[in-house]
C-alpha cells in the first residue's frame, strides 16, 4: 500500500506544473545597472534608452517593444530573451550573448554587435541597417527578410542560417565564413 501512495505522490509531482517564467518577474530597480541580475524579468515596453546595462544578466527576460536606444549592453547576457519589436538603435551589444533570443522585427540600426553570439536567434524582418556584426557568430540564425544593408559582416561565422529574402546590398562580407546558408531571394 505504501508503494502505491509513493508512486501516486511521484506521479502527482510529475504532472503538477512547476514555476514558469511565462509570467516574468517584476525587476528590482536596484538591478537596472551594470552587472545587474535581471534574468526572467518583465521589462516589456520599458524605456531603457541610454541605460548602462554592461555585463547585465538578462537571460530569458521580456524586453518586447522596449526602448533600448543607445543603451550599453556590452558583454550582457540575453540568452533566450524576448526583444521582438524592441528599439536597439545605436545600442552597444559588443560581445553580448543573444543565443536563442527573439529579435523579430527589432530595430538594430547602427548597433554594435561585434563579437556577439547570435546562435539560434530569430531576426526575421529585423532592421540591421549599418550595424556592425564584425566577428559575430550567426549559427542556425534566422535572418529571413532582414535588412542587412551596409552591415559589416567581416570575419563573421554564418553557418546553417537562413538569409532568404534578406537585403545584403552594400554588406561587407570580407573574410566571413558562410557554410550551408540559405540565400534564396537574397538581394546583393
GROMACS .gro file of C-alpha atoms in nm:
model
  188
    1UNK     CA    1   0.000   0.000   0.000
    2UNK     CA    2   0.289   0.239   0.083
    3UNK     CA    3   0.431   0.175  -0.264
    4UNK     CA    4   0.102   0.278  -0.427
    5UNK     CA    5   0.092   0.604  -0.230
    6UNK     CA    6   0.458   0.670  -0.308
    7UNK     CA    7   0.400   0.614  -0.680
    8UNK     CA    8   0.083   0.826  -0.672
    9UNK     CA    9   0.278   1.104  -0.496
   10UNK     CA   10   0.557   1.095  -0.752
   11UNK     CA   11   0.304   1.093  -1.033
   12UNK     CA   12   0.128   1.396  -0.885
   13UNK     CA   13   0.458   1.583  -0.858
   14UNK     CA   14   0.550   1.499  -1.215
   15UNK     CA   15   0.226   1.641  -1.357
   16UNK     CA   16   0.196   1.941  -1.124
   17UNK     CA   17   0.312   2.248  -1.313
   18UNK     CA   18   0.632   2.396  -1.182
   19UNK     CA   19   0.706   2.766  -1.166
   20UNK     CA   20   0.703   2.912  -1.513
   21UNK     CA   21   0.877   3.219  -1.635
   22UNK     CA   22   0.599   3.283  -1.884
   23UNK     CA   23   0.482   3.535  -1.625
   24UNK     CA   24   0.811   3.715  -1.582
   25UNK     CA   25   0.914   3.868  -1.252
   26UNK     CA   26   0.898   4.240  -1.187
   27UNK     CA   27   1.255   4.375  -1.185
   28UNK     CA   28   1.414   4.525  -0.877
   29UNK     CA   29   1.503   4.882  -0.971
   30UNK     CA   30   1.838   4.837  -0.793
   31UNK     CA   31   1.928   4.568  -1.051
   32UNK     CA   32   1.889   4.801  -1.352
   33UNK     CA   33   2.261   4.872  -1.351
   34UNK     CA   34   2.588   4.741  -1.494
   35UNK     CA   35   2.624   4.373  -1.399
   36UNK     CA   36   2.267   4.363  -1.263
   37UNK     CA   37   2.068   4.042  -1.239
   38UNK     CA   38   1.756   4.090  -1.450
   39UNK     CA   39   1.713   3.728  -1.559
   40UNK     CA   40   1.349   3.625  -1.609
   41UNK     CA   41   1.221   3.980  -1.556
   42UNK     CA   42   0.941   4.170  -1.729
   43UNK     CA   43   1.082   4.481  -1.894
   44UNK     CA   44   0.822   4.480  -2.171
   45UNK     CA   45   0.771   4.827  -2.320
   46UNK     CA   46   1.015   4.980  -2.071
   47UNK     CA   47   1.213   5.292  -2.163
   48UNK     CA   48   1.575   5.194  -2.106
   49UNK     CA   49   1.720   5.431  -2.365
   50UNK     CA   50   2.079   5.516  -2.283
   51UNK     CA   51   2.081   5.274  -1.987
   52UNK     CA   52   2.411   5.128  -1.873
   53UNK     CA   53   2.349   4.752  -1.856
   54UNK     CA   54   2.706   4.649  -1.932
   55UNK     CA   55   2.756   4.283  -1.837
   56UNK     CA   56   2.399   4.254  -1.702
   57UNK     CA   57   2.222   3.917  -1.691
   58UNK     CA   58   1.900   3.947  -1.895
   59UNK     CA   59   1.864   3.577  -1.975
   60UNK     CA   60   1.501   3.487  -2.053
   61UNK     CA   61   1.393   3.848  -1.987
   62UNK     CA   62   1.096   4.001  -2.168
   63UNK     CA   63   1.212   4.318  -2.343
   64UNK     CA   64   0.942   4.307  -2.608
   65UNK     CA   65   0.883   4.656  -2.760
   66UNK     CA   66   1.129   4.802  -2.506
   67UNK     CA   67   1.324   5.117  -2.593
   68UNK     CA   68   1.695   5.039  -2.561
   69UNK     CA   69   1.810   5.311  -2.800
   70UNK     CA   70   2.176   5.390  -2.730
   71UNK     CA   71   2.188   5.151  -2.432
   72UNK     CA   72   2.520   4.997  -2.329
   73UNK     CA   73   2.475   4.620  -2.323
   74UNK     CA   74   2.842   4.541  -2.382
   75UNK     CA   75   2.903   4.182  -2.269
   76UNK     CA   76   2.542   4.141  -2.148
   77UNK     CA   77   2.373   3.801  -2.132
   78UNK     CA   78   2.045   3.793  -2.325
   79UNK     CA   79   2.012   3.419  -2.376
   80UNK     CA   80   1.655   3.338  -2.489
   81UNK     CA   81   1.547   3.698  -2.422
   82UNK     CA   82   1.238   3.835  -2.599
   83UNK     CA   83   1.348   4.151  -2.779
   84UNK     CA   84   1.084   4.133  -3.052
   85UNK     CA   85   0.996   4.476  -3.194
   86UNK     CA   86   1.244   4.637  -2.950
   87UNK     CA   87   1.426   4.959  -3.039
   88UNK     CA   88   1.801   4.893  -3.014
   89UNK     CA   89   1.914   5.172  -3.248
   90UNK     CA   90   2.276   5.263  -3.180
   91UNK     CA   91   2.297   5.026  -2.882
   92UNK     CA   92   2.630   4.873  -2.783
   93UNK     CA   93   2.598   4.493  -2.778
   94UNK     CA   94   2.966   4.413  -2.830
   95UNK     CA   95   3.042   4.064  -2.701
   96UNK     CA   96   2.682   4.015  -2.588
   97UNK     CA   97   2.528   3.667  -2.578
   98UNK     CA   98   2.197   3.670  -2.766
   99UNK     CA   99   2.178   3.298  -2.839
  100UNK     CA  100   1.818   3.188  -2.882
  101UNK     CA  101   1.694   3.548  -2.850
  102UNK     CA  102   1.376   3.662  -3.027
  103UNK     CA  103   1.459   3.977  -3.223
  104UNK     CA  104   1.180   3.954  -3.480
  105UNK     CA  105   1.104   4.298  -3.621
  106UNK     CA  106   1.356   4.466  -3.389
  107UNK     CA  107   1.533   4.785  -3.493
  108UNK     CA  108   1.908   4.735  -3.468
  109UNK     CA  109   2.014   5.023  -3.693
  110UNK     CA  110   2.376   5.128  -3.636
  111UNK     CA  111   2.401   4.881  -3.348
  112UNK     CA  112   2.743   4.749  -3.241
  113UNK     CA  113   2.727   4.369  -3.232
  114UNK     CA  114   3.098   4.296  -3.281
  115UNK     CA  115   3.198   3.958  -3.136
  116UNK     CA  116   2.841   3.890  -3.023
  117UNK     CA  117   2.680   3.545  -3.017
  118UNK     CA  118   2.353   3.522  -3.206
  119UNK     CA  119   2.342   3.144  -3.241
  120UNK     CA  120   1.984   3.026  -3.288
  121UNK     CA  121   1.849   3.382  -3.263
  122UNK     CA  122   1.542   3.487  -3.462
  123UNK     CA  123   1.598   3.813  -3.651
  124UNK     CA  124   1.319   3.760  -3.903
  125UNK     CA  125   1.240   4.101  -4.055
  126UNK     CA  126   1.483   4.283  -3.824
  127UNK     CA  127   1.633   4.616  -3.936
  128UNK     CA  128   2.012   4.595  -3.905
  129UNK     CA  129   2.092   4.878  -4.147
  130UNK     CA  130   2.451   4.998  -4.095
  131UNK     CA  131   2.506   4.765  -3.795
  132UNK     CA  132   2.848   4.628  -3.707
  133UNK     CA  133   2.849   4.248  -3.684
  134UNK     CA  134   3.222   4.203  -3.731
  135UNK     CA  135   3.343   3.866  -3.597
  136UNK     CA  136   2.988   3.778  -3.484
  137UNK     CA  137   2.863   3.419  -3.454
  138UNK     CA  138   2.543   3.357  -3.651
  139UNK     CA  139   2.497   2.982  -3.637
  140UNK     CA  140   2.145   2.847  -3.707
  141UNK     CA  141   2.024   3.207  -3.707
  142UNK     CA  142   1.703   3.319  -3.877
  143UNK     CA  143   1.767   3.635  -4.079
  144UNK     CA  144   1.480   3.586  -4.325
  145UNK     CA  145   1.381   3.917  -4.480
  146UNK     CA  146   1.620   4.110  -4.256
  147UNK     CA  147   1.764   4.443  -4.371
  148UNK     CA  148   2.141   4.393  -4.370
  149UNK     CA  149   2.210   4.690  -4.597
  150UNK     CA  150   2.559   4.836  -4.530
  151UNK     CA  151   2.617   4.585  -4.247
  152UNK     CA  152   2.973   4.491  -4.154
  153UNK     CA  153   2.982   4.110  -4.150
  154UNK     CA  154   3.358   4.081  -4.197
  155UNK     CA  155   3.506   3.780  -4.017
  156UNK     CA  156   3.156   3.667  -3.913
  157UNK     CA  157   3.079   3.297  -3.878
  158UNK     CA  158   2.747   3.223  -4.051
  159UNK     CA  159   2.659   2.853  -4.053
  160UNK     CA  160   2.329   2.675  -4.122
  161UNK     CA  161   2.148   3.010  -4.120
  162UNK     CA  162   1.854   3.139  -4.321
  163UNK     CA  163   1.913   3.466  -4.506
  164UNK     CA  164   1.642   3.409  -4.766
  165UNK     CA  165   1.492   3.735  -4.886
  166UNK     CA  166   1.745   3.938  -4.686
  167UNK     CA  167   1.876   4.270  -4.816
  168UNK     CA  168   2.256   4.242  -4.825
  169UNK     CA  169   2.324   4.541  -5.052
  170UNK     CA  170   2.648   4.710  -4.951
  171UNK     CA  171   2.719   4.446  -4.684
  172UNK     CA  172   3.087   4.381  -4.607
  173UNK     CA  173   3.143   4.005  -4.618
  174UNK     CA  174   3.525   4.016  -4.626
  175UNK     CA  175   3.667   3.701  -4.465
  176UNK     CA  176   3.318   3.597  -4.349
  177UNK     CA  177   3.273   3.221  -4.330
  178UNK     CA  178   2.942   3.104  -4.474
  179UNK     CA  179   2.853   2.738  -4.466
  180UNK     CA  180   2.521   2.581  -4.563
  181UNK     CA  181   2.344   2.917  -4.570
  182UNK     CA  182   2.007   2.972  -4.741
  183UNK     CA  183   2.047   3.280  -4.964
  184UNK     CA  184   1.739   3.217  -5.181
  185UNK     CA  185   1.594   3.552  -5.291
  186UNK     CA  186   1.859   3.748  -5.103
  187UNK     CA  187   1.943   4.085  -5.260
  188UNK     CA  188   2.309   4.164  -5.311
   0.00000   0.00000   0.00000
